[in-house]
């Protein structure tokens, strides 16, 4: 299963990517929404995108709206992973088409629980999360 980690912070991309990789995902990284759309074009079978809200070039909410407007990506699961914790922000992201919302900071176990809830947790994780 493929996942795109979208965050302008290289450190956050590595943290999220590492957690997803340990669960069995093949990881691709993008520093903003435009780069992520290009990756989706190259990998249309992507199962999951984790999306930061605040990024240059194209923010996370706009990315969610763009993906949801394209029929070809309807099967891609979108999960916001962001510091934006206001109820209104969460509602806006979910209304735009995000499937789930995870607030930073988080644990690898929290990611695993969200993916299990969404039904996209790979059957056999490569390693047990530390």
PDB file of C-alpha atoms in Angstrom:
ATOM      1  CA  UNK A   1       0.000   0.000   0.000  1.00  0.00           C
ATOM      2  CA  UNK A   2       1.229   3.478  -0.882  1.00  0.00           C
ATOM      3  CA  UNK A   3       1.031   6.594   1.274  1.00  0.00           C
ATOM      4  CA  UNK A   4       1.953  10.206   0.606  1.00  0.00           C
ATOM      5  CA  UNK A   5       3.080  12.235   3.614  1.00  0.00           C
ATOM      6  CA  UNK A   6       2.405  15.915   2.934  1.00  0.00           C
ATOM      7  CA  UNK A   7       4.032  18.379   5.314  1.00  0.00           C
ATOM      8  CA  UNK A   8       6.336  21.356   4.859  1.00  0.00           C
ATOM      9  CA  UNK A   9       8.459  20.132   7.781  1.00  0.00           C
ATOM     10  CA  UNK A  10      11.030  17.538   6.737  1.00  0.00           C
ATOM     11  CA  UNK A  11      11.165  16.309  10.340  1.00  0.00           C
ATOM     12  CA  UNK A  12       7.417  15.724  10.451  1.00  0.00           C
ATOM     13  CA  UNK A  13       7.516  13.938   7.092  1.00  0.00           C
ATOM     14  CA  UNK A  14      10.154  11.597   8.482  1.00  0.00           C
ATOM     15  CA  UNK A  15       8.285  10.969  11.743  1.00  0.00           C
ATOM     16  CA  UNK A  16       4.976  10.223  10.020  1.00  0.00           C
ATOM     17  CA  UNK A  17       6.680   8.340   7.202  1.00  0.00           C
ATOM     18  CA  UNK A  18       8.580   6.163   9.654  1.00  0.00           C
ATOM     19  CA  UNK A  19       5.404   5.248  11.533  1.00  0.00           C
ATOM     20  CA  UNK A  20       3.598   4.389   8.289  1.00  0.00           C
ATOM     21  CA  UNK A  21       6.584   2.474   6.932  1.00  0.00           C
ATOM     22  CA  UNK A  22       6.662   0.327  10.077  1.00  0.00           C
ATOM     23  CA  UNK A  23       3.020  -0.510   9.393  1.00  0.00           C
ATOM     24  CA  UNK A  24       3.881  -1.712   5.896  1.00  0.00           C
ATOM     25  CA  UNK A  25       3.241   1.351   3.709  1.00  0.00           C
ATOM     26  CA  UNK A  26       5.469   2.433   0.827  1.00  0.00           C
ATOM     27  CA  UNK A  27       6.098   6.128   1.536  1.00  0.00           C
ATOM     28  CA  UNK A  28       6.320   9.136  -0.749  1.00  0.00           C
ATOM     29  CA  UNK A  29       6.875  12.658   0.570  1.00  0.00           C
ATOM     30  CA  UNK A  30       5.671  16.081  -0.539  1.00  0.00           C
ATOM     31  CA  UNK A  31       6.360  19.467   1.050  1.00  0.00           C
ATOM     32  CA  UNK A  32       3.115  21.072  -0.159  1.00  0.00           C
ATOM     33  CA  UNK A  33      -0.157  20.278  -1.879  1.00  0.00           C
ATOM     34  CA  UNK A  34       0.979  20.951  -5.445  1.00  0.00           C
ATOM     35  CA  UNK A  35       3.858  18.466  -5.123  1.00  0.00           C
ATOM     36  CA  UNK A  36       1.435  15.963  -3.574  1.00  0.00           C
ATOM     37  CA  UNK A  37      -0.977  16.299  -6.508  1.00  0.00           C
ATOM     38  CA  UNK A  38       1.921  15.524  -8.834  1.00  0.00           C
ATOM     39  CA  UNK A  39       2.720  12.400  -6.784  1.00  0.00           C
ATOM     40  CA  UNK A  40      -0.922  11.330  -6.947  1.00  0.00           C
ATOM     41  CA  UNK A  41      -0.769  11.641 -10.735  1.00  0.00           C
ATOM     42  CA  UNK A  42       2.311   9.388 -10.741  1.00  0.00           C
ATOM     43  CA  UNK A  43       0.846   6.940  -8.189  1.00  0.00           C
ATOM     44  CA  UNK A  44      -2.937   6.854  -8.700  1.00  0.00           C
ATOM     45  CA  UNK A  45      -3.197   3.721  -6.538  1.00  0.00           C
ATOM     46  CA  UNK A  46      -2.147   5.655  -3.410  1.00  0.00           C
ATOM     47  CA  UNK A  47      -4.218   4.403  -0.477  1.00  0.00           C
ATOM     48  CA  UNK A  48      -3.523   7.205   2.022  1.00  0.00           C
ATOM     49  CA  UNK A  49      -2.463  10.835   2.184  1.00  0.00           C
ATOM     50  CA  UNK A  50      -1.555  12.411   5.511  1.00  0.00           C
ATOM     51  CA  UNK A  51      -1.897  16.162   5.197  1.00  0.00           C
ATOM     52  CA  UNK A  52      -0.634  19.113   7.195  1.00  0.00           C
ATOM     53  CA  UNK A  53      -2.907  22.154   7.159  1.00  0.00           C
ATOM     54  CA  UNK A  54      -0.395  25.008   7.028  1.00  0.00           C
ATOM     55  CA  UNK A  55       1.965  24.731   4.053  1.00  0.00           C
ATOM     56  CA  UNK A  56       3.276  27.099   1.384  1.00  0.00           C
ATOM     57  CA  UNK A  57       2.201  26.906  -2.285  1.00  0.00           C
ATOM     58  CA  UNK A  58      -0.982  24.897  -1.515  1.00  0.00           C
ATOM     59  CA  UNK A  59      -2.324  24.368   2.009  1.00  0.00           C
ATOM     60  CA  UNK A  60      -3.861  21.153   3.284  1.00  0.00           C
ATOM     61  CA  UNK A  61      -7.492  22.224   3.062  1.00  0.00           C
ATOM     62  CA  UNK A  62      -7.083  23.255  -0.586  1.00  0.00           C
ATOM     63  CA  UNK A  63      -5.349  19.936  -1.295  1.00  0.00           C
ATOM     64  CA  UNK A  64      -8.286  18.016   0.213  1.00  0.00           C
ATOM     65  CA  UNK A  65     -10.724  20.046  -1.895  1.00  0.00           C
ATOM     66  CA  UNK A  66      -8.702  19.420  -5.084  1.00  0.00           C
ATOM     67  CA  UNK A  67      -8.479  15.671  -4.458  1.00  0.00           C
ATOM     68  CA  UNK A  68     -12.180  15.377  -3.667  1.00  0.00           C
ATOM     69  CA  UNK A  69     -13.066  17.279  -6.856  1.00  0.00           C
ATOM     70  CA  UNK A  70     -11.286  14.627  -8.973  1.00  0.00           C
ATOM     71  CA  UNK A  71     -13.217  11.396  -9.482  1.00  0.00           C
ATOM     72  CA  UNK A  72      -9.997   9.436 -10.120  1.00  0.00           C
ATOM     73  CA  UNK A  73      -8.873   9.929  -6.507  1.00  0.00           C
ATOM     74  CA  UNK A  74     -12.159   9.208  -4.755  1.00  0.00           C
ATOM     75  CA  UNK A  75     -10.776   5.955  -3.266  1.00  0.00           C
ATOM     76  CA  UNK A  76      -7.791   7.708  -1.658  1.00  0.00           C
ATOM     77  CA  UNK A  77      -8.134   8.093   2.105  1.00  0.00           C
ATOM     78  CA  UNK A  78      -7.280  11.579   3.367  1.00  0.00           C
ATOM     79  CA  UNK A  79      -6.178  12.157   6.962  1.00  0.00           C
ATOM     80  CA  UNK A  80      -5.278  15.593   8.273  1.00  0.00           C
ATOM     81  CA  UNK A  81      -2.277  15.505  10.625  1.00  0.00           C
ATOM     82  CA  UNK A  82      -1.865  19.039  11.917  1.00  0.00           C
ATOM     83  CA  UNK A  83      -1.486  21.374  14.881  1.00  0.00           C
ATOM     84  CA  UNK A  84      -4.807  23.052  13.999  1.00  0.00           C
ATOM     85  CA  UNK A  85      -6.986  21.965  16.893  1.00  0.00           C
ATOM     86  CA  UNK A  86      -9.921  24.390  16.809  1.00  0.00           C
ATOM     87  CA  UNK A  87     -13.259  22.665  16.404  1.00  0.00           C
ATOM     88  CA  UNK A  88     -14.128  24.846  13.413  1.00  0.00           C
ATOM     89  CA  UNK A  89     -10.965  23.810  11.580  1.00  0.00           C
ATOM     90  CA  UNK A  90     -11.706  20.132  12.174  1.00  0.00           C
ATOM     91  CA  UNK A  91     -15.264  20.558  10.914  1.00  0.00           C
ATOM     92  CA  UNK A  92     -14.047  22.402   7.793  1.00  0.00           C
ATOM     93  CA  UNK A  93     -11.517  19.677   6.946  1.00  0.00           C
ATOM     94  CA  UNK A  94     -14.039  16.862   7.419  1.00  0.00           C
ATOM     95  CA  UNK A  95     -16.687  18.750   5.450  1.00  0.00           C
ATOM     96  CA  UNK A  96     -14.170  19.243   2.611  1.00  0.00           C
ATOM     97  CA  UNK A  97     -13.653  15.489   2.408  1.00  0.00           C
ATOM     98  CA  UNK A  98     -10.973  14.477   4.882  1.00  0.00           C
ATOM     99  CA  UNK A  99     -11.773  11.094   6.396  1.00  0.00           C
ATOM    100  CA  UNK A 100     -10.018  11.615   9.714  1.00  0.00           C
ATOM    101  CA  UNK A 101      -8.166  14.250  11.729  1.00  0.00           C
ATOM    102  CA  UNK A 102      -5.128  13.724  13.976  1.00  0.00           C
ATOM    103  CA  UNK A 103      -3.766  16.592  16.057  1.00  0.00           C
ATOM    104  CA  UNK A 104      -0.001  17.057  16.574  1.00  0.00           C
ATOM    105  CA  UNK A 105       1.723  15.984  18.724  1.00  0.00           C
ATOM    106  CA  UNK A 106       0.688  12.352  18.349  1.00  0.00           C
ATOM    107  CA  UNK A 107       2.100   8.892  18.924  1.00  0.00           C
ATOM    108  CA  UNK A 108       2.715   6.166  16.346  1.00  0.00           C
ATOM    109  CA  UNK A 109      -0.006   4.213  18.141  1.00  0.00           C
ATOM    110  CA  UNK A 110      -2.470   7.041  17.464  1.00  0.00           C
ATOM    111  CA  UNK A 111      -1.724   6.785  13.742  1.00  0.00           C
ATOM    112  CA  UNK A 112      -2.218   3.017  13.897  1.00  0.00           C
ATOM    113  CA  UNK A 113      -5.552   3.432  15.701  1.00  0.00           C
ATOM    114  CA  UNK A 114      -6.806   5.968  13.123  1.00  0.00           C
ATOM    115  CA  UNK A 115      -5.822   3.688  10.236  1.00  0.00           C
ATOM    116  CA  UNK A 116      -7.513   0.741  11.920  1.00  0.00           C
ATOM    117  CA  UNK A 117     -10.654   2.850  12.396  1.00  0.00           C
ATOM    118  CA  UNK A 118     -10.539   3.774   8.689  1.00  0.00           C
ATOM    119  CA  UNK A 119     -10.054   0.136   7.694  1.00  0.00           C
ATOM    120  CA  UNK A 120      -6.735   0.723   5.943  1.00  0.00           C
ATOM    121  CA  UNK A 121      -4.311  -0.744   8.455  1.00  0.00           C
ATOM    122  CA  UNK A 122      -2.173  -3.283   6.593  1.00  0.00           C
ATOM    123  CA  UNK A 123      -2.833  -6.829   7.810  1.00  0.00           C
ATOM    124  CA  UNK A 124       0.651  -7.532   9.127  1.00  0.00           C
ATOM    125  CA  UNK A 125       2.787  -4.613  10.287  1.00  0.00           C
ATOM    126  CA  UNK A 126       6.472  -5.016   9.381  1.00  0.00           C
ATOM    127  CA  UNK A 127       7.594  -4.273  12.929  1.00  0.00           C
ATOM    128  CA  UNK A 128       5.860  -3.653  16.209  1.00  0.00           C
ATOM    129  CA  UNK A 129       5.710   0.076  16.878  1.00  0.00           C
ATOM    130  CA  UNK A 130       8.027   1.197  19.641  1.00  0.00           C
TER     131      UNK A 130
END
